[in-house]
Coordinates of C-alpha atoms in Angstrom, one line a residue:
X646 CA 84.5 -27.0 -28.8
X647 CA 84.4 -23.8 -27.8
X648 CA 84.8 -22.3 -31.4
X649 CA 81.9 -24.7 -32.5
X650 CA 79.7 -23.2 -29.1
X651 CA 80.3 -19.1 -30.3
X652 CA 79.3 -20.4 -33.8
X653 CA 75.9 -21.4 -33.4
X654 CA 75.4 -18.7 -30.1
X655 CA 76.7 -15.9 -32.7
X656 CA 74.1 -17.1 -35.8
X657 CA 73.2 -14.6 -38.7
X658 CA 69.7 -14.2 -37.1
X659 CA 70.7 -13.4 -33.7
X660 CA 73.6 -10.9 -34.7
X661 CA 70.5 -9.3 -36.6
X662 CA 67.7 -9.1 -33.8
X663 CA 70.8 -7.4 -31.5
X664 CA 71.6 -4.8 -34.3
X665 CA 68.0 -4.1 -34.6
X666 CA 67.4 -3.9 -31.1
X667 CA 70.8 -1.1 -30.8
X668 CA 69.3 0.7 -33.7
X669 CA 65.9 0.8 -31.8
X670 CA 67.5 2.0 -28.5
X671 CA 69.4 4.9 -30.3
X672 CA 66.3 6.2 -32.2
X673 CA 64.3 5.8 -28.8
X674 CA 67.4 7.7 -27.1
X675 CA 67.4 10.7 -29.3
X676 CA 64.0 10.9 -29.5
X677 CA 63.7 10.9 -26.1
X678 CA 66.9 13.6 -25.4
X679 CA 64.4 15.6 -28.5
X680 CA 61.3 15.6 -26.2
X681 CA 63.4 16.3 -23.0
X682 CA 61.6 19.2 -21.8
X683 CA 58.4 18.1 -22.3
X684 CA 58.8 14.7 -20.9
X685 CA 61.1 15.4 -17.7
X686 CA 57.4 16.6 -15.4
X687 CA 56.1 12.8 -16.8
X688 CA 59.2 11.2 -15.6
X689 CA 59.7 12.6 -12.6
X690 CA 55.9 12.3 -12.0
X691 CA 56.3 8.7 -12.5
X692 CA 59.5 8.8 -9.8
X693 CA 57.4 10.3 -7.6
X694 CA 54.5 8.1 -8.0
X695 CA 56.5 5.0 -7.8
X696 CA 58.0 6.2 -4.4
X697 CA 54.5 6.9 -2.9
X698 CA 53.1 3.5 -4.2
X699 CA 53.5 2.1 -0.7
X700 CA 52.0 4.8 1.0
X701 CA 48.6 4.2 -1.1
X702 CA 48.7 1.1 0.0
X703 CA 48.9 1.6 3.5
X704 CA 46.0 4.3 3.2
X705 CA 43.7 1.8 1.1
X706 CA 44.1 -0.6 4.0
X707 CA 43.2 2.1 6.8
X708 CA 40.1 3.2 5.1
X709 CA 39.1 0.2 3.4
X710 CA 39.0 1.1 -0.3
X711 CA 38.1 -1.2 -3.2
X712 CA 39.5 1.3 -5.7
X713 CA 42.2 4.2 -5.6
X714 CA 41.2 7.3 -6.1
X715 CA 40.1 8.5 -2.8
X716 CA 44.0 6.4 -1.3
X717 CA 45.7 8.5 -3.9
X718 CA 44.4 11.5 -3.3
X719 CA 44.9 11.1 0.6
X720 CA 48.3 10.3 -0.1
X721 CA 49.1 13.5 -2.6
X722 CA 46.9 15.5 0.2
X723 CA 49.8 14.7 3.0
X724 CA 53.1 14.9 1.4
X725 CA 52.0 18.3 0.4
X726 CA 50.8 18.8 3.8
X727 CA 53.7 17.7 5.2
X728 CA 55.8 19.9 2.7
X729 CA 53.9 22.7 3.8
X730 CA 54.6 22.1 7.5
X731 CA 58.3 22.2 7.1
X732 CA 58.0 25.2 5.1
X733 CA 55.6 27.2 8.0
X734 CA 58.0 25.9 10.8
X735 CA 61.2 26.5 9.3
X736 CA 61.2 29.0 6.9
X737 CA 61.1 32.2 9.2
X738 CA 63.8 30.6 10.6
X739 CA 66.1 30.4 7.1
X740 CA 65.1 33.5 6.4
X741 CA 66.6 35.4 9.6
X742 CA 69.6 33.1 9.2
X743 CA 70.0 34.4 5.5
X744 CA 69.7 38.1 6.7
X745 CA 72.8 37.6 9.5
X746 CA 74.5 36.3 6.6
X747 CA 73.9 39.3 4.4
X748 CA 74.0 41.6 6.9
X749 CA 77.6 40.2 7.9
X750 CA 79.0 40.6 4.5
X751 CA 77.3 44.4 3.8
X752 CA 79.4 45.6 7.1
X753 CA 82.6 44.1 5.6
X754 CA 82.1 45.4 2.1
X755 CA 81.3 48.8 3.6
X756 CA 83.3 49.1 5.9
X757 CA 81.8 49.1 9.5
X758 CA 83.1 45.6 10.5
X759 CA 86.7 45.3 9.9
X760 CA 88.0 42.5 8.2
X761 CA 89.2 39.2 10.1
X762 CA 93.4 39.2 9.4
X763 CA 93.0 35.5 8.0
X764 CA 91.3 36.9 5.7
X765 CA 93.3 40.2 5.0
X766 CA 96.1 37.9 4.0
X767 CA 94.1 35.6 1.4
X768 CA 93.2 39.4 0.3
X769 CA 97.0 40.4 0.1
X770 CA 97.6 37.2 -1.6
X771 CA 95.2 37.4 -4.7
X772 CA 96.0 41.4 -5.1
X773 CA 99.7 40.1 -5.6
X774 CA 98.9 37.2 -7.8
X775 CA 95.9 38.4 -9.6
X776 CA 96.3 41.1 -12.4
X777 CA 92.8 42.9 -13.2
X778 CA 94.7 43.7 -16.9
X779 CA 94.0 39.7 -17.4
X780 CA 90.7 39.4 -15.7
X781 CA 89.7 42.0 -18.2
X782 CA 91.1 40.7 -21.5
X783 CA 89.8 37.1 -20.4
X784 CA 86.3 39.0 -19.9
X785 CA 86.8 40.8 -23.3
X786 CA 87.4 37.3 -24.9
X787 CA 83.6 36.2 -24.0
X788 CA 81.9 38.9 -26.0
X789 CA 79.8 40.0 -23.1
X790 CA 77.9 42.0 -25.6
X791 CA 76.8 39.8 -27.5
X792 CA 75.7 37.5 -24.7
X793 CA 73.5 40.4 -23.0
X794 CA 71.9 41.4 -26.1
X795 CA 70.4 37.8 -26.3
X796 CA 68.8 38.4 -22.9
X797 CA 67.2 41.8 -23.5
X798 CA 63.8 40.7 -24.3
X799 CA 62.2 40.8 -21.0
X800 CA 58.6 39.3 -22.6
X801 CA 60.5 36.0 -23.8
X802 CA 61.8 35.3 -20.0
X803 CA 58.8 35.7 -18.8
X804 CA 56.4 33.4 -20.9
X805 CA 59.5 31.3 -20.5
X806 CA 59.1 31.4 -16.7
X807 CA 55.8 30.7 -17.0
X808 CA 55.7 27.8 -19.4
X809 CA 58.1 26.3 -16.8
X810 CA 56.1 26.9 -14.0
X811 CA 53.0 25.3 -15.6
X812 CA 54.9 22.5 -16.9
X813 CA 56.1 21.3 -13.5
X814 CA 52.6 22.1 -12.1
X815 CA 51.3 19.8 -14.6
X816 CA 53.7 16.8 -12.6
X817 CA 51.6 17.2 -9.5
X818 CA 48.6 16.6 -11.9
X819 CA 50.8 13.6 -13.8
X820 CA 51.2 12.1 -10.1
X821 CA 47.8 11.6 -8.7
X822 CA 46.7 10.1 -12.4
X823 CA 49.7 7.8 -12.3
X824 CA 48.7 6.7 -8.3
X825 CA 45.1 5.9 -9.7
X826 CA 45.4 4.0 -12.7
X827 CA 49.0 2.3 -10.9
X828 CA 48.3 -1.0 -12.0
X829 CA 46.8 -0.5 -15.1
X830 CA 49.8 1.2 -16.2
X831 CA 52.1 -1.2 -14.8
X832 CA 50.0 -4.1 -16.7
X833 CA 50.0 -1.7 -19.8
X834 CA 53.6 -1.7 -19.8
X835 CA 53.9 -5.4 -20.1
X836 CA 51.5 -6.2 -23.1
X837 CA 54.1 -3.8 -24.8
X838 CA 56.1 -6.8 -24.7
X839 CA 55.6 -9.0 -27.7
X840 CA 53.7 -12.0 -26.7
X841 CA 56.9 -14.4 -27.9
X842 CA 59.3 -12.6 -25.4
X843 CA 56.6 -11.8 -22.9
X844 CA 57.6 -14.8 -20.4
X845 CA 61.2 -14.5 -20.6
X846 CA 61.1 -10.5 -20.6
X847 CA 58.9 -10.8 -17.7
X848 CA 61.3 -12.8 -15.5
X849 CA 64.2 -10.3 -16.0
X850 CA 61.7 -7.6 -15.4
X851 CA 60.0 -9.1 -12.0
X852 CA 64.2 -9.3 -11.1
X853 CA 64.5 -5.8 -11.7
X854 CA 61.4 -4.2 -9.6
X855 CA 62.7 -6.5 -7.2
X856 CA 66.3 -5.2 -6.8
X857 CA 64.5 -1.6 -7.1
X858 CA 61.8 -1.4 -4.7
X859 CA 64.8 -3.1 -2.4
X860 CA 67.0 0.3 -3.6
X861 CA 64.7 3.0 -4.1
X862 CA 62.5 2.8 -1.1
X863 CA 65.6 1.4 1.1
X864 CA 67.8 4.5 0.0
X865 CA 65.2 6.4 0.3
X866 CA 64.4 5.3 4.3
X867 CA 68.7 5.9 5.0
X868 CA 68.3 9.5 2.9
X869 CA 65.4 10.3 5.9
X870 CA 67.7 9.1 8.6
X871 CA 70.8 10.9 7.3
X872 CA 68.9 14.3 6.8
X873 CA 67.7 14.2 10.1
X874 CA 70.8 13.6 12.0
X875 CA 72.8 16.4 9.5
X876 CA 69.9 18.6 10.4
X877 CA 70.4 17.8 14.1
X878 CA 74.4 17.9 13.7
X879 CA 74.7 21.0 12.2
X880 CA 72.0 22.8 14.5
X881 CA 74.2 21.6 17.4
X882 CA 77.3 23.0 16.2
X883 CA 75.6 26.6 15.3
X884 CA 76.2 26.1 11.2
X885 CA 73.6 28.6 9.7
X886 CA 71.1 27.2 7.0
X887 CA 71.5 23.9 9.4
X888 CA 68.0 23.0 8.2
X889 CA 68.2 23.7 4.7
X890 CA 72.1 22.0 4.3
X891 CA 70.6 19.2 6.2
X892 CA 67.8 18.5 4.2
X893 CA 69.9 19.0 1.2
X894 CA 72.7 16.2 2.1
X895 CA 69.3 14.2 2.5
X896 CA 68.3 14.4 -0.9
X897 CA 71.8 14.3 -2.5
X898 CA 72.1 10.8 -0.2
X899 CA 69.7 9.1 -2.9
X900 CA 72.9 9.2 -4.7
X901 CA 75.9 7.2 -4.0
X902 CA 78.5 9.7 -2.5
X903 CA 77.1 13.0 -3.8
X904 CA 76.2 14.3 0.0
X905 CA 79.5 14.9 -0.3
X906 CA 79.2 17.9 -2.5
X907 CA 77.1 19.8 0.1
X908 CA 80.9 20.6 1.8
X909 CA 81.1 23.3 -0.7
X910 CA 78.5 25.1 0.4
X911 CA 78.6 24.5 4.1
X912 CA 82.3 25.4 3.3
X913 CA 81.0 28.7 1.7
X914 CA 78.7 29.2 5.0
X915 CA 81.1 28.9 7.2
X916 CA 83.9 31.7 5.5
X917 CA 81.1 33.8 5.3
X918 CA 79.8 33.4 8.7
X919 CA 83.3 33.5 10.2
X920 CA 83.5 37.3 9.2
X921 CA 81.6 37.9 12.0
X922 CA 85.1 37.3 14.0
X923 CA 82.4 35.1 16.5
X924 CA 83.9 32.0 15.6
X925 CA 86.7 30.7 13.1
X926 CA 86.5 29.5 9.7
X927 CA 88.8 26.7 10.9
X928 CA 86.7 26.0 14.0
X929 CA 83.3 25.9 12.6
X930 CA 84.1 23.8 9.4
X931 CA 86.1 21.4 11.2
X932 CA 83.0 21.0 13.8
X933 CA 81.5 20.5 10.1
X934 CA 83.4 18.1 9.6
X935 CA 82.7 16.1 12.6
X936 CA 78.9 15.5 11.9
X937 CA 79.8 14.4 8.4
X938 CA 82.1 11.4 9.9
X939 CA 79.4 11.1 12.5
X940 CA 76.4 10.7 10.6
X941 CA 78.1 8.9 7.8
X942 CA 79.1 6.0 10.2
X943 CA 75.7 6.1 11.6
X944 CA 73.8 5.7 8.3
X945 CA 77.1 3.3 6.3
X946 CA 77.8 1.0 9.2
X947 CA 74.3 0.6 11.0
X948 CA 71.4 1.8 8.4
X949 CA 72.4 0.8 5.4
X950 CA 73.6 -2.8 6.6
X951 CA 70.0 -3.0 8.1
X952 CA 67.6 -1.3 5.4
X953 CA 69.5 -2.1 2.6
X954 CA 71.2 -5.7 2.7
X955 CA 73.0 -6.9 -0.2
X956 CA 70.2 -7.0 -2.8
X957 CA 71.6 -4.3 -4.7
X958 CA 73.1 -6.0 -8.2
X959 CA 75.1 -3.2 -8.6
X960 CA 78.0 -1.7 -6.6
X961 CA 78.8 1.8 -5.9
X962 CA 80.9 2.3 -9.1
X963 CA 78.5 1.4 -11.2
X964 CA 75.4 2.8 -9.6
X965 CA 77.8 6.0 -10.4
X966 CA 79.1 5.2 -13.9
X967 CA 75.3 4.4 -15.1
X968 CA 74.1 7.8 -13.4
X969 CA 77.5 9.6 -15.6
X970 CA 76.8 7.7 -18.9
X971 CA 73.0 7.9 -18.8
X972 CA 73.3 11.6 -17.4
X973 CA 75.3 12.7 -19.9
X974 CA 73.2 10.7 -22.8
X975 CA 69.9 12.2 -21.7
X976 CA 70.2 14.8 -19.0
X977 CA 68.1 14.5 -15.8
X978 CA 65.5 12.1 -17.6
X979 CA 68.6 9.9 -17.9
X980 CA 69.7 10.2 -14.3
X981 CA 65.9 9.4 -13.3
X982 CA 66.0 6.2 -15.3
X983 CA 69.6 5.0 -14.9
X984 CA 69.3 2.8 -12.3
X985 CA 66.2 0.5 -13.8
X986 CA 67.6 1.0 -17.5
X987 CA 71.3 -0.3 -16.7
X988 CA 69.8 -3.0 -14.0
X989 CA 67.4 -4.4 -16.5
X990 CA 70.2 -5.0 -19.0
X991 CA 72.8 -6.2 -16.8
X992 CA 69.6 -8.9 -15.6
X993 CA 69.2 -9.4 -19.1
X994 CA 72.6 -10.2 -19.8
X995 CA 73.4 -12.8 -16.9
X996 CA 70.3 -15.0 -17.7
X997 CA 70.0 -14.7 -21.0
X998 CA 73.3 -14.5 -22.7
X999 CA 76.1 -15.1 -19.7
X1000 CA 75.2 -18.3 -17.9
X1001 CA 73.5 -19.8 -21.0
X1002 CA 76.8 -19.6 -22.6
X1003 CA 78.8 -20.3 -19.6
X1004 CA 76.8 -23.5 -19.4
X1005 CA 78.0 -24.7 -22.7

């Protein structure tokens, strides 16, 4: 029976509309990896855009609006005003905390702060350990010359610079279109759909936005939460940068577990800042420590449970492997659609080809 049921799921014209389909997908995956540079503003324009959908919204409501255009540019209007707050109230800030930091390690270089004896025994260690004959003859094997002489044009940076800097002024221009025409483009998007497919495509779509307005905009509520109470946690224990690390674990929290990778540079703060001889290495990046464990239980055991639910169709694992595998496929483009590209076809596969053929 069951022989008989993969027999006529498994038919000539089926095996050929999936090998059509993959050969479709890789064209549309190279092309798209080809065009990376010039598409990556449009796609994270459309990120953006999709994250400040709600936000429209809400200002459409306030001021009573029939259309968009006034909502959308409201909306662009404050997040770059709020932006630029956080810049004007914290940046003078950062910026006297960078010069401590530099100023620490000039008087150790030179000389006029003497070295903290923790440290003058790592020193001793890597002097005993490390040969400079094999640091050069490892450098010799790079062909540094070579590799410098392809960076001496100083006219090619800089209309390189430039063409980068337009390009991801052009995404600020790519969002406010995308807010205004929102729907359209959204209703665009389906009458790609062939009209045979259209009501079955659909559905699995309509589950997707679903579980993704749930993630996106939920995560994105938890990454808020967490960066405040890092900011606040590492201001409390006296971490330098404890704005900028802060807001950093905060955006990294969109991601399952890569907050995590912030401990190397909070680690890097702290060895430099305990140079000083004011406070321990040991001391300051174990009080590190503490408001990771902190606000992780805060934003794992209360938020998440809270914002987030269990609507997610994906666990952590995969949430990571599809960031790894799309990532690695198409670079930050594939990171940014991950999520909705593996979620679509996982929805896809349960209703379509999994319980149909369980059912049998």
């Amino acid at each position: 029976m069951t022989d008989q049921n993969t027999q006529h799921f498994w038919n000539i014209d089926r095996i050929m509309k999936l090998l059509i389909g993959l050969a479709i997908s890789a064209v549309l995956v190279i092309l798209i990896d080809y065009l990376s540079d010039v598409l990556l503003p449009f796609f994270v324009a459309c990120f953006i855009a999709y994250i400040l959908q709600p936000l429209v919204d809400l200002n459409r409501k306030l001021i009573r609006e029939k259309g968009r255009s006034v909502s959308s540019i409201m909306t662009v209007l404050e997040v770059l005003a709020v932006t630029a707050g956080i810049i004007y109230l914290f940046m003078p800030h950062v910026i006297k905390e960078l010069d401590v930091l530099s100023g620490i390690i000039h008087e150790v270089t030179s000389g006029k702060r003497p070295m903290p004896k923790e440290y003058m025994h790592l020193i001793s260690w890597v002097e005993s350990n490390v040969h400079p004959s094999d640091i050069k003859e490892q450098l010799s094997e790079l062909h540094l010359g070579s590799i410098i002489s392809k960076g001496t044009s100083l006219l090619n940076e800089s209309i390189s610079v430039i063409l980068d800097v337009l390009a991801w002024a052009l995404t600020l221009i790519y969002v406010l279109f995308i807010l205004i025409d929102y729907p359209q483009i959204v209703k665009g998007f389906k009458l790609l759909i062939p009209h045979k497919y259209r009501d079955k495509a659909l559905v699995v779509v309509r589950d997707v936005q679903t579980s993704m307005d749930h993630y996106f905009r939920g995560q994105g509520l938890v990454a808020i939460c967490a960066a405040i109470f890092y900011c606040i946690g590492f201001s409390i224990i006296g971490l330098p940068l404890a704005i900028p690390m802060g807001l950093l674990v905060g955006i990294l929290y969109m991601i399952p577990y890569f907050q995590y990778v912030t401990l190397i540079p909070v680690s890097i703060i702290c060895a430099i800042y305990s140079l000083s001889g004011d406070v321990t290495f040991i001391s300051l990046f174990g009080r590190s420590l503490l408001v990771y464990v902190i606000s992780q239980s805060i934003c794992d055991y209360i938020l998440t449970p809270h914002i987030m639910g269990k609507e997610m169709g994906m666990n952590a694992a995969l949430i990571l492997l599809s960031l790894s595998v799309w990532g690695s496929l198409l670079g930050v483009i594939g990171m940014i659609i991950a999520l909705p590209i593996s979620s679509l076809i996982m929805a896809y596969y349960e209703r379509y080809i999994s319980y149909p053929y369980s059912k049998k």
